[in-house]
Short mmCIF file of C-alpha atoms in Angstrom, two decimals:
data_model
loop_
_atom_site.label_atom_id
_atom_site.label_comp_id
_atom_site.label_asym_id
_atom_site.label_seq_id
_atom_site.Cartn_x
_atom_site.Cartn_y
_atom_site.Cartn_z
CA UNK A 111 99.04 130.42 178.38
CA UNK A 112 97.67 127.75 179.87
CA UNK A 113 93.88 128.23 179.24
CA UNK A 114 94.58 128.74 175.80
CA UNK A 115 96.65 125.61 175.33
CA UNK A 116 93.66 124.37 177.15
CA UNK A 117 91.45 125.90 174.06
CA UNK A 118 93.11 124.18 171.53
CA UNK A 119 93.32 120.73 172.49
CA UNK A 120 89.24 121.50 172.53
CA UNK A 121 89.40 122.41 169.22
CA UNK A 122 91.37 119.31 168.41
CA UNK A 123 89.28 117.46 169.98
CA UNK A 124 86.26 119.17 168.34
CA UNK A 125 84.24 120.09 171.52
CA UNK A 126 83.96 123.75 170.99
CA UNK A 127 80.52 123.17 168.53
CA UNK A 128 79.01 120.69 171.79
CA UNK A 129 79.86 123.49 173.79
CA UNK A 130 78.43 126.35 171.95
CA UNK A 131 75.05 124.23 170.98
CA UNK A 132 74.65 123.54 174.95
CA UNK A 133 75.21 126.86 176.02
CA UNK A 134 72.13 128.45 173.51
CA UNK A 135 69.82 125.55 174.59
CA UNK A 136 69.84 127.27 178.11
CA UNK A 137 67.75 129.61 177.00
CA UNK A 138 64.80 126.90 176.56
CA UNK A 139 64.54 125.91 179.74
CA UNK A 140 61.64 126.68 181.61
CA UNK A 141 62.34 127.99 185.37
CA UNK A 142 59.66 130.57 185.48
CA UNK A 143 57.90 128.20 188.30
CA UNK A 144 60.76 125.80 189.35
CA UNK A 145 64.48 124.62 188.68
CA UNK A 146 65.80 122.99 185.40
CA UNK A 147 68.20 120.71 185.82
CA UNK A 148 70.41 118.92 183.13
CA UNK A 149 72.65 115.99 183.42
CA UNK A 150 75.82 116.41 181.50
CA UNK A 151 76.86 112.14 180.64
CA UNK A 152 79.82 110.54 179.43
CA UNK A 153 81.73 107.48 180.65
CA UNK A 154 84.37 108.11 182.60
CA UNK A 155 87.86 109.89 181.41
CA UNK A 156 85.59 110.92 178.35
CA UNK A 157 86.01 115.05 179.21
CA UNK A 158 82.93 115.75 181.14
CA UNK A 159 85.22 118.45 183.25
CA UNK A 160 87.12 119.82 180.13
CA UNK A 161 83.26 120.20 178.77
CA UNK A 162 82.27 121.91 181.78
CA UNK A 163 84.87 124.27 182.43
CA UNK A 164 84.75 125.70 178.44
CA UNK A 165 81.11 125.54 178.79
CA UNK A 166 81.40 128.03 182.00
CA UNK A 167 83.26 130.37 179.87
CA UNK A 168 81.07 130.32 177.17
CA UNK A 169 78.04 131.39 179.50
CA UNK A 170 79.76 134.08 181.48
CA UNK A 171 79.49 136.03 178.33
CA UNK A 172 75.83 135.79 178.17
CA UNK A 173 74.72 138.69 181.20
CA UNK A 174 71.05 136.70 181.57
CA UNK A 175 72.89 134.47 183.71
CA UNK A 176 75.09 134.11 187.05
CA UNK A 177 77.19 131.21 187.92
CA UNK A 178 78.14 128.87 191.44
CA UNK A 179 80.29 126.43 191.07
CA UNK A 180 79.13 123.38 194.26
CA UNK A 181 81.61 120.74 194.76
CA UNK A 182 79.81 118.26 196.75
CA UNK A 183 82.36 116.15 196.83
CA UNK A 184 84.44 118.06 199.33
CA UNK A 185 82.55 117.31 201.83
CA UNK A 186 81.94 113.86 204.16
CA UNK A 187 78.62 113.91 205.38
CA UNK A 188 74.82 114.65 204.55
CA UNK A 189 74.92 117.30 206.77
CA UNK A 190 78.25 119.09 205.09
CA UNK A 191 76.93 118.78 201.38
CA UNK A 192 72.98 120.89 202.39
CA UNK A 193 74.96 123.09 204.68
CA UNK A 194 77.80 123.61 202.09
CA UNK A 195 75.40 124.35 199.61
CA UNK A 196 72.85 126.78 201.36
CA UNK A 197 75.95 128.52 202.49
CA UNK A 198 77.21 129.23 198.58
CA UNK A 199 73.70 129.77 197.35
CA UNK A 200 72.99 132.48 200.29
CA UNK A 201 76.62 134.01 200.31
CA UNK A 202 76.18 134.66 196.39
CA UNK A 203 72.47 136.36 196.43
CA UNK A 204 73.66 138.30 200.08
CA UNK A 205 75.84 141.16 197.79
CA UNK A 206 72.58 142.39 196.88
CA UNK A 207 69.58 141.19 199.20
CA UNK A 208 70.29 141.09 202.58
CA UNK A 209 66.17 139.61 203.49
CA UNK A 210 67.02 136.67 200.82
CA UNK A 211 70.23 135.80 202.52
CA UNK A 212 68.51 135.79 205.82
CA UNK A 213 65.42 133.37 204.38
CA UNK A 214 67.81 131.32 202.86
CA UNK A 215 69.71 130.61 206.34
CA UNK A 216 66.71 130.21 207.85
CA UNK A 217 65.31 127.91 205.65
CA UNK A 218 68.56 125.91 205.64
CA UNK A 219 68.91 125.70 209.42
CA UNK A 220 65.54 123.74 209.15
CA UNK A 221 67.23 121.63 206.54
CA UNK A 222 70.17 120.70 208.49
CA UNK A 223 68.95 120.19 211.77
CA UNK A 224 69.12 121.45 215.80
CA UNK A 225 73.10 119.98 215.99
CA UNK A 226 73.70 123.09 213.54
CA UNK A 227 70.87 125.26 213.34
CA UNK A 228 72.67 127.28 216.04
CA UNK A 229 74.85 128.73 213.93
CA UNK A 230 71.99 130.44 212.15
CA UNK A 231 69.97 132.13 214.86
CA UNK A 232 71.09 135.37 214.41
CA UNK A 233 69.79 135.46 210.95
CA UNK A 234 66.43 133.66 212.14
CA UNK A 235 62.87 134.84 212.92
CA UNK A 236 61.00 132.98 215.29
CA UNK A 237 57.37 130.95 213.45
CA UNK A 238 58.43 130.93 210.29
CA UNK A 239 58.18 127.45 208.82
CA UNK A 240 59.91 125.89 206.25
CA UNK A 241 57.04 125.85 203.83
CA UNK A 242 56.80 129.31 204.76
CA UNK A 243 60.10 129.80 204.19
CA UNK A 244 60.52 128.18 201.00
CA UNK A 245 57.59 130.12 199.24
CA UNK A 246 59.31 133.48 200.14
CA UNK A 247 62.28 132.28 198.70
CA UNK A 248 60.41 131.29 195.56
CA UNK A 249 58.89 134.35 195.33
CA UNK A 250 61.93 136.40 195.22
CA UNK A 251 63.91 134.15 193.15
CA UNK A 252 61.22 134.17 190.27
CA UNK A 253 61.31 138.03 190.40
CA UNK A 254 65.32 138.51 189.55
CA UNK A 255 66.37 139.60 186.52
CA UNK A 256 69.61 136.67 186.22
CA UNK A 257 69.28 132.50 186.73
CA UNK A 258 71.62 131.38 188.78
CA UNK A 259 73.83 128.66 186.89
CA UNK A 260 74.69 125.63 189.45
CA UNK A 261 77.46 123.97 188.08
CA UNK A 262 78.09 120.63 189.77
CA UNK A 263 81.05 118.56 188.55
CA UNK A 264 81.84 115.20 189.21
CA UNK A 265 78.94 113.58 190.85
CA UNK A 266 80.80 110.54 189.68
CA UNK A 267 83.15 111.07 192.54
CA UNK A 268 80.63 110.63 195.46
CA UNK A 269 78.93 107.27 197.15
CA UNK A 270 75.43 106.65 197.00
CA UNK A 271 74.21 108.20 199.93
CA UNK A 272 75.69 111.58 199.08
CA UNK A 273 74.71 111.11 195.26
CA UNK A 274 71.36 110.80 196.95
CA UNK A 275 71.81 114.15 199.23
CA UNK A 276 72.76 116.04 196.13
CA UNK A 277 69.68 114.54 193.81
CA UNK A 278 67.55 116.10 196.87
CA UNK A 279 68.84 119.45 196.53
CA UNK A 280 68.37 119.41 192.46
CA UNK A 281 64.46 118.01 192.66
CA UNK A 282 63.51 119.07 196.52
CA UNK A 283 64.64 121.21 198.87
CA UNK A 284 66.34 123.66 196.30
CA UNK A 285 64.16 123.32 193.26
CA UNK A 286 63.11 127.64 193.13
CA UNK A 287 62.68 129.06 190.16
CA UNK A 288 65.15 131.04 188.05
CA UNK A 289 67.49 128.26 188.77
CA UNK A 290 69.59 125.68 186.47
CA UNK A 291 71.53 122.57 187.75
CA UNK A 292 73.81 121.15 185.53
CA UNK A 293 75.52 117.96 187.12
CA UNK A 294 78.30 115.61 185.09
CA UNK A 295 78.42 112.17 185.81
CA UNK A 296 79.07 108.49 184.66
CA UNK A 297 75.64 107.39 184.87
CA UNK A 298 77.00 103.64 184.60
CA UNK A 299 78.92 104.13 188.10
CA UNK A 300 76.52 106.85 189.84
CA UNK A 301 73.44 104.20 189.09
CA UNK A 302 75.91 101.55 190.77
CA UNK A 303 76.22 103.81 193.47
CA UNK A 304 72.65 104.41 194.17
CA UNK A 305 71.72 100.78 193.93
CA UNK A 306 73.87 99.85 196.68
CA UNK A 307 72.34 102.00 199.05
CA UNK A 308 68.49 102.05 197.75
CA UNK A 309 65.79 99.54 196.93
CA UNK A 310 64.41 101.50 193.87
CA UNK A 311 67.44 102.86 192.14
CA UNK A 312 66.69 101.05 189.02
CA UNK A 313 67.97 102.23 185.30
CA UNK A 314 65.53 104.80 185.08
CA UNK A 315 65.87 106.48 188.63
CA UNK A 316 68.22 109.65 187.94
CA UNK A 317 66.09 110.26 185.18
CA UNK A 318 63.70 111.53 187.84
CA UNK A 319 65.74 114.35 189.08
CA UNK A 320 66.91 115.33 185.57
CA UNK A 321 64.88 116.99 183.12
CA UNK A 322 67.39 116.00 179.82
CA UNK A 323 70.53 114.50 179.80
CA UNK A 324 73.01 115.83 177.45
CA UNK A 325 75.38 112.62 176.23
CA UNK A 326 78.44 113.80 175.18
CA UNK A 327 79.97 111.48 172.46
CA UNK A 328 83.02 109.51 173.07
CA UNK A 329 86.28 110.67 171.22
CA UNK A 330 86.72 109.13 167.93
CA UNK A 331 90.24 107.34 167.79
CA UNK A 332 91.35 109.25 165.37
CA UNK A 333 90.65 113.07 167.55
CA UNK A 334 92.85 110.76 170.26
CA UNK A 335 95.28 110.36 168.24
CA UNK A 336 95.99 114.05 167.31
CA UNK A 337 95.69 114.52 170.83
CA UNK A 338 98.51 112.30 171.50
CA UNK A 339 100.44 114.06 168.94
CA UNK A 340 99.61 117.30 169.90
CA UNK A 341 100.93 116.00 173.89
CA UNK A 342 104.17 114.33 172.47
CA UNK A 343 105.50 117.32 170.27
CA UNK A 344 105.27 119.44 172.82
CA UNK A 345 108.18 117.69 174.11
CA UNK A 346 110.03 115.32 172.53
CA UNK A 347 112.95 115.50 169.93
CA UNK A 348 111.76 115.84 166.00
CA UNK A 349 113.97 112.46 165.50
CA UNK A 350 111.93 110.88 168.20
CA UNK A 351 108.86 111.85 167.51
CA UNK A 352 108.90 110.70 163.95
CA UNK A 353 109.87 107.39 165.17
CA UNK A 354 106.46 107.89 168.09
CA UNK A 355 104.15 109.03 165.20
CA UNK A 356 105.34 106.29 162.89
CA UNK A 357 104.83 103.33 165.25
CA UNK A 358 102.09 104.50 167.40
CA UNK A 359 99.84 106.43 164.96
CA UNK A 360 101.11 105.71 161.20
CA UNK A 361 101.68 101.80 161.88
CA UNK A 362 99.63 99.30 159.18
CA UNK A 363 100.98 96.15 159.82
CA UNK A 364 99.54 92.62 158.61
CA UNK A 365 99.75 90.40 161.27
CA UNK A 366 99.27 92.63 164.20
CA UNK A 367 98.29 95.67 165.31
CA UNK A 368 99.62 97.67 168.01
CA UNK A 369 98.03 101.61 168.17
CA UNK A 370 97.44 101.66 171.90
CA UNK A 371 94.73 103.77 170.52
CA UNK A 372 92.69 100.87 169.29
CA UNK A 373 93.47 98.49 172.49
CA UNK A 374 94.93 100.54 175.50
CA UNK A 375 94.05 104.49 175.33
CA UNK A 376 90.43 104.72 175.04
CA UNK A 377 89.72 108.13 176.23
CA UNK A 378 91.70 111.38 176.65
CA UNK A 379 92.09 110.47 180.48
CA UNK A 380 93.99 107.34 179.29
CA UNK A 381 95.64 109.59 176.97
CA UNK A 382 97.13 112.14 179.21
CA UNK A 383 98.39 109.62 181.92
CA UNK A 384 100.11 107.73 179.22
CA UNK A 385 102.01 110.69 177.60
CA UNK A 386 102.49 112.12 181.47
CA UNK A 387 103.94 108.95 182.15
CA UNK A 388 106.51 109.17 179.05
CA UNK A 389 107.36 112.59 179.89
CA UNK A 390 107.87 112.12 183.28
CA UNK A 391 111.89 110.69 182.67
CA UNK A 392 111.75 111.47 178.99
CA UNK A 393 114.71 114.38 179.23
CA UNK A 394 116.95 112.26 181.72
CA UNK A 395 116.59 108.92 178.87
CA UNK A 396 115.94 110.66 176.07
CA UNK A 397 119.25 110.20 174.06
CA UNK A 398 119.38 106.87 176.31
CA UNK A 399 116.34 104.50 175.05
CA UNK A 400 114.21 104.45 171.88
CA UNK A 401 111.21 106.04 172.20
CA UNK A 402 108.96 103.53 171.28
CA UNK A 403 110.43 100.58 173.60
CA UNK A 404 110.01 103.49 176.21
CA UNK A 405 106.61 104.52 175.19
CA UNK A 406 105.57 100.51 175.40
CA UNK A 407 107.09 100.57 179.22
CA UNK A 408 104.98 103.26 179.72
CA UNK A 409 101.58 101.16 178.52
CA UNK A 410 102.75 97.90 180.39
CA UNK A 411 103.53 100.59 183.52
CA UNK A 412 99.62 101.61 183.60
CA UNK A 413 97.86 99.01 181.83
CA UNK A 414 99.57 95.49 182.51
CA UNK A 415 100.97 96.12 186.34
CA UNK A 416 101.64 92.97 186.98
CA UNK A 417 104.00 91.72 183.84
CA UNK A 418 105.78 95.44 184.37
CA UNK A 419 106.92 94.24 187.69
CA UNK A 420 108.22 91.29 186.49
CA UNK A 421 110.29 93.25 184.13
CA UNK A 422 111.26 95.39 186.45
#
């Protein structure tokens, strides 16, 4: 119930074609020597995750390809992210290659350093280097039958020295063949991010570790506004809701105008924490308040803090 509810607010929002057109570009990329990696980019709030998760739906149909989902994020330290994601990558290929799950330790405990490397020994043979290590890998890799599909989602979320740790993975110590990244990110804040913590992270910087970027383009108002709709009728009265749609969506007034839509709610993250917020204390005031004074409480809640206190 939920994924498909999920489904059609896609389809409202008219990301199903995006989605589709992404997924059968895959098949273009090149990883018969090395990785591919693709940056998925849109500002924040502008559905990078919804994108993502239909997107991994759409490709588990297609049997040319397996999928890991790496959330760097989770983790605090330089150490935790390579570790985290050697430890996914090697778990996944151990079901059926026990020697590639052993290299892949291996080459990770070289990665990560003594302080952990422990951990690995029993999977270790002594004088094998990393070089070493990273050919076999390669090798094997570029002989399976499936690419392996890393999904990494919100980049956006991490500070510049982890964005960093993760950009290494992509374009160095993981870049085998048979293997796509596909990160989403704000590339506004994760350039920000990188700046702050190195000399060289100019505009053009990520572009290094990404092969194509796929820009995903910002909701039109009007798809936000039948997103809105398609939120508020979900639960409020029809009386009500006539009175929302009129105001908030209909309204064509001379001397001002006042769809949040064109001011306020600029994306569908704005979107859903502004119709959460109504619906939060919508069926204990619903027969108590008029919607709309209630709906502009809600804006001046999220969006103008400081005069809603005063109110309050």
């Amino acid at each position: 119930m939920l994924f498909n509810n999920f489904i059609r607010i896609l389809y409202i929002l008219n990301r199903i074609p995006f989605v589709k057109n992404f997924a059968k570009g895959l098949s273009c990329c090149n990883t018969s020597a090395s990785a591919y990696s693709i940056g998925v980019v849109a500002p924040w709030g502008n559905g990078k995750t919804s994108f993502i998760r239909l997107f991994a739906e759409e490709v588990q149909k297609d049997k040319k390809f397996e999928m890991i989902h790496f959330s760097p994020w989770h983790y605090s330290s330089r150490t935790d992210i390579v570790s985290a994601f050697y430890k996914q990558l090697s778990e996944h290929l151990a079901i059926n290659d026990i020697e590639l799950f052993r290299l892949i330790c291996n080459y990770s405990g070289w990665l990560i350093g003594e302080e952990k490397k422990s951990l690995l020994l029993p999977f270790s043979h002594s004088g094998e280097q990393p070089e070493e290590l990273y050919s076999k890998i390669s090798k094997i890799l570029s002989k399976r039958p499936k690419r392996i599909i890393f999904i990494i989602d919100d980049l956006d979320r991490l500070e510049g020295k982890e964005i960093l740790e993760v950009l290494k993975i992509i374009r160095g110590s993981a870049n085998f063949p048979n293997i796509i990244f596909i990160a989403a990110y704000d590339k506004e804040y994760v350039m920000k991010a990188i700046k702050a913590v190195h000399s060289g992270g100019d505009e053009r910087f990520i572009e290094k570790f990404f092969q194509t970027e796929y820009h995903l383009p910002q909701y039109p108002t009007d798809k936000i506004e039948k997103f809105v709709l398609s939120k508020a009728k979900e639960f409020m009265t029809h009386n009500d809701f006539s009175l929302f749609k009129e105001k908030y969506i209909e309204y064509n007034g001379l001397l001002s105008v006042t769809k949040p839509c064109d001011d306020c709610i600029k994306n569908i993250r704005d979107a859903k924490r502004w119709i959460n917020t109504i619906k939060i204390g919508y069926q204990r005031l619903k027969n108590e308040v008029n919607i709309c004074d209630y709906a502009d409480v809600a804006i001046l809640k999220l969006y103008f803090p400081t005069i809603y206190n005063i109110f309050s």
